[in-house]
JSON list of C-alpha atoms in Angstrom, two decimals:
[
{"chain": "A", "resi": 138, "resn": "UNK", "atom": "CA", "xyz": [61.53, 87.92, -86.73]},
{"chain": "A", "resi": 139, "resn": "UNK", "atom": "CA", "xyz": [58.48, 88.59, -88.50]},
{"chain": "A", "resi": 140, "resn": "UNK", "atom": "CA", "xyz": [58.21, 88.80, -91.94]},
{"chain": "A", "resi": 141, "resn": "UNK", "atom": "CA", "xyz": [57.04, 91.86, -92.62]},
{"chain": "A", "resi": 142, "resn": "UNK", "atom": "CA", "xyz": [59.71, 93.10, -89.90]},
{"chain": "A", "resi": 143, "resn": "UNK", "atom": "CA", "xyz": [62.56, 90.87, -92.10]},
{"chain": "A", "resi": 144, "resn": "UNK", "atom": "CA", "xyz": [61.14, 93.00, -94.92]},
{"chain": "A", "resi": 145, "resn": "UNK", "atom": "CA", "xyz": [61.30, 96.61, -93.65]},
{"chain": "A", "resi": 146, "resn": "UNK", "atom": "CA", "xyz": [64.37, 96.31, -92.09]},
{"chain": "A", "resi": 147, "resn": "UNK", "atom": "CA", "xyz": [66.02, 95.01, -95.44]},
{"chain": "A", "resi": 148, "resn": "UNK", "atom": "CA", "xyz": [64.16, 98.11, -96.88]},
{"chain": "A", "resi": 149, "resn": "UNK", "atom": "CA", "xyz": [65.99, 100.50, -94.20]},
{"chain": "A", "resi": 150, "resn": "UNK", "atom": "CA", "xyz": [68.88, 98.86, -94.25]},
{"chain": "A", "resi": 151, "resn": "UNK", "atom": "CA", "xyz": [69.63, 99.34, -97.69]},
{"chain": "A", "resi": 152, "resn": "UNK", "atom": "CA", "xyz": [68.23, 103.05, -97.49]},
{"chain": "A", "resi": 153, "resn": "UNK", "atom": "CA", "xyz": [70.86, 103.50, -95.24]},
{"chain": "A", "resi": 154, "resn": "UNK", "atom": "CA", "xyz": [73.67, 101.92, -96.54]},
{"chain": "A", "resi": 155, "resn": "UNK", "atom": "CA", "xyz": [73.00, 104.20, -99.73]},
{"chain": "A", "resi": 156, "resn": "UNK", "atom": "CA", "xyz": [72.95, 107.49, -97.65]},
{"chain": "A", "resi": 157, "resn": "UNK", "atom": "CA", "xyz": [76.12, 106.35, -96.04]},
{"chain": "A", "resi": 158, "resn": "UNK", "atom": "CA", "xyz": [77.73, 105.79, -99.19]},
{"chain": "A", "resi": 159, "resn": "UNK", "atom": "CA", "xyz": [76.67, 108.84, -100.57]},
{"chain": "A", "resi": 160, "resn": "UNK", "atom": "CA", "xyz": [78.68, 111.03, -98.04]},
{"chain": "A", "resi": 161, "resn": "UNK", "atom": "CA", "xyz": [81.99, 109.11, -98.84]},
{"chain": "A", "resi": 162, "resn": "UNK", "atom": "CA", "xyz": [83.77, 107.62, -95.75]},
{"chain": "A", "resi": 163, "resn": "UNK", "atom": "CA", "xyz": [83.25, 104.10, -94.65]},
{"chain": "A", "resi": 164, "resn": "UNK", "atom": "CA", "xyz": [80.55, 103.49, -92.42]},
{"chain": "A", "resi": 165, "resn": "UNK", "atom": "CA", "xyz": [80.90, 101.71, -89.35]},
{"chain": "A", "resi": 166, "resn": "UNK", "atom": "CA", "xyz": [77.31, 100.28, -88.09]},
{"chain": "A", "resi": 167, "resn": "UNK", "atom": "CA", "xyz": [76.21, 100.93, -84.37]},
{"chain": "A", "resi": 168, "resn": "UNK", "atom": "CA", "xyz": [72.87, 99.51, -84.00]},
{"chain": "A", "resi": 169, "resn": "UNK", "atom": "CA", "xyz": [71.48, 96.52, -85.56]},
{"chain": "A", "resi": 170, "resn": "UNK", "atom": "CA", "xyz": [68.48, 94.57, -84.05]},
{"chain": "A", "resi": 171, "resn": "UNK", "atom": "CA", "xyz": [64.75, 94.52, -83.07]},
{"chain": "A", "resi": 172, "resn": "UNK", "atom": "CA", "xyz": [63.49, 96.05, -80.39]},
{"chain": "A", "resi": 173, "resn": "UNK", "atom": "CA", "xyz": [60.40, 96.05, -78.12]},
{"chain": "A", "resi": 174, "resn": "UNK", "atom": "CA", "xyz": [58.78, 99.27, -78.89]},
{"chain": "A", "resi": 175, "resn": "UNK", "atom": "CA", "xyz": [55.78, 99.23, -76.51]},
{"chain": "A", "resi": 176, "resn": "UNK", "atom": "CA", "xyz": [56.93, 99.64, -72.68]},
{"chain": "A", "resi": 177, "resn": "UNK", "atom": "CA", "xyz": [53.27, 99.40, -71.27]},
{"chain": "A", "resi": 178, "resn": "UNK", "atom": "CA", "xyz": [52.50, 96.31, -73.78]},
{"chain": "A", "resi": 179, "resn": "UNK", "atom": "CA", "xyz": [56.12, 94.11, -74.16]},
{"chain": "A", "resi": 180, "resn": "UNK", "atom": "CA", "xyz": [56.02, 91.87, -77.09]},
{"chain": "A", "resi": 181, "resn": "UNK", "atom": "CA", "xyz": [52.95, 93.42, -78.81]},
{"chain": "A", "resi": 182, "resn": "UNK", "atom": "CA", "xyz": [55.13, 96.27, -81.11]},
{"chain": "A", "resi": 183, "resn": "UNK", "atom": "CA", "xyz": [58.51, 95.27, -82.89]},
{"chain": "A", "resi": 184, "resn": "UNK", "atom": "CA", "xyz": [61.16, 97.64, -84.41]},
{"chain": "A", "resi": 185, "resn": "UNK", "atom": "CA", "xyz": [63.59, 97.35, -86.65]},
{"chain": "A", "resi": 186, "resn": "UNK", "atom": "CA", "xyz": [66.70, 99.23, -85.44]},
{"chain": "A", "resi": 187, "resn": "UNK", "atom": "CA", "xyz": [69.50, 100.55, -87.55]},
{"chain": "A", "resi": 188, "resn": "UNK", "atom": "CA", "xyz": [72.53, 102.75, -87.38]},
{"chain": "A", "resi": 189, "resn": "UNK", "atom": "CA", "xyz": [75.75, 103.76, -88.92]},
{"chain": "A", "resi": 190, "resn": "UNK", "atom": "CA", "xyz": [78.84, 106.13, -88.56]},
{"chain": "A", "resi": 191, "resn": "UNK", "atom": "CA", "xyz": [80.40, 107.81, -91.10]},
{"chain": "A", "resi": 192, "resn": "UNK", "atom": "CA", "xyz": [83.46, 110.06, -90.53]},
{"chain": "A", "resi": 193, "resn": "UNK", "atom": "CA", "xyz": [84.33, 112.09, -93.01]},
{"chain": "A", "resi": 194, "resn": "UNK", "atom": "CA", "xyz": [87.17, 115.37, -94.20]},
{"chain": "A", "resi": 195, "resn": "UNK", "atom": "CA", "xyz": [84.92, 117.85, -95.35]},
{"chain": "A", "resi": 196, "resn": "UNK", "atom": "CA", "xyz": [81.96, 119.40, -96.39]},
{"chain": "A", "resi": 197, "resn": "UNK", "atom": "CA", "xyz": [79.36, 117.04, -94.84]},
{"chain": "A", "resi": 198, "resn": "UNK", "atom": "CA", "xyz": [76.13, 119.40, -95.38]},
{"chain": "A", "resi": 199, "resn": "UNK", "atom": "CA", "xyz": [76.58, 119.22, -98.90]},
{"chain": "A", "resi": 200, "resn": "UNK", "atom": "CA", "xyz": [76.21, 116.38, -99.28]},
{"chain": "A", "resi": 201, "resn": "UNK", "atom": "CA", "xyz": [73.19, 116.24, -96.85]},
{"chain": "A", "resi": 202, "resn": "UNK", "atom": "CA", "xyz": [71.71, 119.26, -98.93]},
{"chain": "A", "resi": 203, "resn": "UNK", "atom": "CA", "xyz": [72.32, 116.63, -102.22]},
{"chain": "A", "resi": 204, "resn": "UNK", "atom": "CA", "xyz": [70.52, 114.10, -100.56]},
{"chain": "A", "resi": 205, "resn": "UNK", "atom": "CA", "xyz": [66.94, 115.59, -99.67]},
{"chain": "A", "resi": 206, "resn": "UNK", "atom": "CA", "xyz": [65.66, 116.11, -103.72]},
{"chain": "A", "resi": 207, "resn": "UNK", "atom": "CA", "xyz": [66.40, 111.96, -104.19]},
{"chain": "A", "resi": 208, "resn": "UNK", "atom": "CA", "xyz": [65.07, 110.68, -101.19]},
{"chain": "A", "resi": 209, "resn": "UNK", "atom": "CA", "xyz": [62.27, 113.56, -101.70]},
{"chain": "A", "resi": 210, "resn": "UNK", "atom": "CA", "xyz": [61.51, 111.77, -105.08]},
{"chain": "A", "resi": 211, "resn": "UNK", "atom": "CA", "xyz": [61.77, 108.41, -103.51]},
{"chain": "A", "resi": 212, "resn": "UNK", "atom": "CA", "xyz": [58.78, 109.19, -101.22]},
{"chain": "A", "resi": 213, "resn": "UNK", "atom": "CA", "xyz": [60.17, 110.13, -97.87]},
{"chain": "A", "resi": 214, "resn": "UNK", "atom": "CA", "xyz": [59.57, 113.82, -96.35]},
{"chain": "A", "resi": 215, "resn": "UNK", "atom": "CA", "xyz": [62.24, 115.59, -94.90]},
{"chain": "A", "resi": 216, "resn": "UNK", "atom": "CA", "xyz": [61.37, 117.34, -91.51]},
{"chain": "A", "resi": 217, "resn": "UNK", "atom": "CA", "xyz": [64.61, 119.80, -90.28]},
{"chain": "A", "resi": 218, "resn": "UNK", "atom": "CA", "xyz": [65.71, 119.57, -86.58]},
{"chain": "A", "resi": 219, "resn": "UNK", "atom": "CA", "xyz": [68.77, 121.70, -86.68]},
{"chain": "A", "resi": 220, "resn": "UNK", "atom": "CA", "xyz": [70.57, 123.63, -84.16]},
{"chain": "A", "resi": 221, "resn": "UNK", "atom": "CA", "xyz": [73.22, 126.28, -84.73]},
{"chain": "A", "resi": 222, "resn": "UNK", "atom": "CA", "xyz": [75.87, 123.72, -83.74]},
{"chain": "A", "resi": 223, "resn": "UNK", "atom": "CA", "xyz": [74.67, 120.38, -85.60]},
{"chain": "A", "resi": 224, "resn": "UNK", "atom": "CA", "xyz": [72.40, 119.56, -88.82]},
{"chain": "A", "resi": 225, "resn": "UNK", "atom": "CA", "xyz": [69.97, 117.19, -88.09]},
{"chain": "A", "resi": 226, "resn": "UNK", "atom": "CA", "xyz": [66.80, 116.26, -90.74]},
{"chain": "A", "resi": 227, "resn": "UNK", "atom": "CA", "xyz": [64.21, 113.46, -89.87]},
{"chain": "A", "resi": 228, "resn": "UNK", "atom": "CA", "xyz": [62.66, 111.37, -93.28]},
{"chain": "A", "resi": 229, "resn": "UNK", "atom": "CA", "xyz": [59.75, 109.20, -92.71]},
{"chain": "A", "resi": 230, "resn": "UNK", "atom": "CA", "xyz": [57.95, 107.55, -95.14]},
{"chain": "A", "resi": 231, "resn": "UNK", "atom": "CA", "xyz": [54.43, 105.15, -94.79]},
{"chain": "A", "resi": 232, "resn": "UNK", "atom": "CA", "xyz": [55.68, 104.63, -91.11]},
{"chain": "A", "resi": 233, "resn": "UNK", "atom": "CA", "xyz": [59.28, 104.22, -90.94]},
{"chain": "A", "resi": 234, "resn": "UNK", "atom": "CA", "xyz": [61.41, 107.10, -90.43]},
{"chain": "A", "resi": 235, "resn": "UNK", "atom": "CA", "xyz": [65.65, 107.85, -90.19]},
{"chain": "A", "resi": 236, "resn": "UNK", "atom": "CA", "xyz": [67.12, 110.64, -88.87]},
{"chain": "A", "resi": 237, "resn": "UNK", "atom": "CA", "xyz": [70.43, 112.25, -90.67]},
{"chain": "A", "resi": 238, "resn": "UNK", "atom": "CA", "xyz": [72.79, 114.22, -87.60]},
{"chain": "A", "resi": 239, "resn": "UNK", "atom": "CA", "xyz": [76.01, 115.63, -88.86]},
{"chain": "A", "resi": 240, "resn": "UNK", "atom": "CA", "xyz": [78.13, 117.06, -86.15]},
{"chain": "A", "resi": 241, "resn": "UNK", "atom": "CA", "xyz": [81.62, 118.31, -87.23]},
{"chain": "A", "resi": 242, "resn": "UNK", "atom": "CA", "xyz": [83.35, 115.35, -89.06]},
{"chain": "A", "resi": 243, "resn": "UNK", "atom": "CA", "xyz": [81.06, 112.80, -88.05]},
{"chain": "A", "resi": 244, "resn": "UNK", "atom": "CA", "xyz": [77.46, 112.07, -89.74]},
{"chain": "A", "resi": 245, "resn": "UNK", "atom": "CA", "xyz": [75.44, 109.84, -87.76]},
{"chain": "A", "resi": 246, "resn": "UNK", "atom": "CA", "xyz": [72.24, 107.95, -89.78]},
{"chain": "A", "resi": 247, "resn": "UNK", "atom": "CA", "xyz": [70.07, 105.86, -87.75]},
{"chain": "A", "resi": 248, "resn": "UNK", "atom": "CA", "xyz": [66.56, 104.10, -88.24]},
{"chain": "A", "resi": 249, "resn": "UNK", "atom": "CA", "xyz": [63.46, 102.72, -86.98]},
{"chain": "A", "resi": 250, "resn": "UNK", "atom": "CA", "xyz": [60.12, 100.97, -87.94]},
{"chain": "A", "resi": 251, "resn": "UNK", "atom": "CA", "xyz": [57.43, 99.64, -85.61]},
{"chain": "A", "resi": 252, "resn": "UNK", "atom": "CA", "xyz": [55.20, 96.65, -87.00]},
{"chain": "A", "resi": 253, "resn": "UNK", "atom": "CA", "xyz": [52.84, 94.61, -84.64]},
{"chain": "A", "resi": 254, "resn": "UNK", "atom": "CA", "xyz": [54.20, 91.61, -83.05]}
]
């Protein structure tokens, strides 16, 4: 791995770890790598990859709604993608970008950054 791909995905991976934490449960990762982001140009575009679980009692859009003015302050913009069933909000910041999805019980907080192979 690259450096500057070591780099970012310390810098996501702590990002996410700290959202995680914030809505309470444990968080149970479900992605973790790099990836090949270019299909028509293999080995040319890198991401970082990133993902956790968190289940949770109660009350999960609160602490969503919590979130945004931090990670507002912290540089990323929030972009909503909900649905009447599910909450979903996008961040990206200089590039990188994670995605918040709480459906029911379950909050679902994954990442990505491409950097040039």
């Amino acid at each position: 791995m690259t450096p500057e791909l070591t780099r970012l995905a310390a810098e996501l991976t702590t990002v996410i770890d700290d959202v995680a934490a914030a809505f309470g449960g444990p968080a149970d990762p479900t992605l973790s790598g790099e990836l090949d982001c270019d299909p028509t140009s293999p080995g040319h575009l890198l991401c970082w990859q990133y993902g956790v679980r968190v289940d949770h009692p109660a009350a999960p859009e609160s602490h969503l709604a919590s979130l945004i003015p931090a990670l507002h302050e912290a540089g990323w913009e929030s972009h909503d993608r909900s649905t009447p069933r599910e909450q979903i909000t996008r961040f990206t910041r200089e590039g990188a970008d994670f995605t918040i999805h709480v459906a029911g019980a379950v909050t679902i907080i994954g990442s990505t950054r491409p950097v040039p192979a």
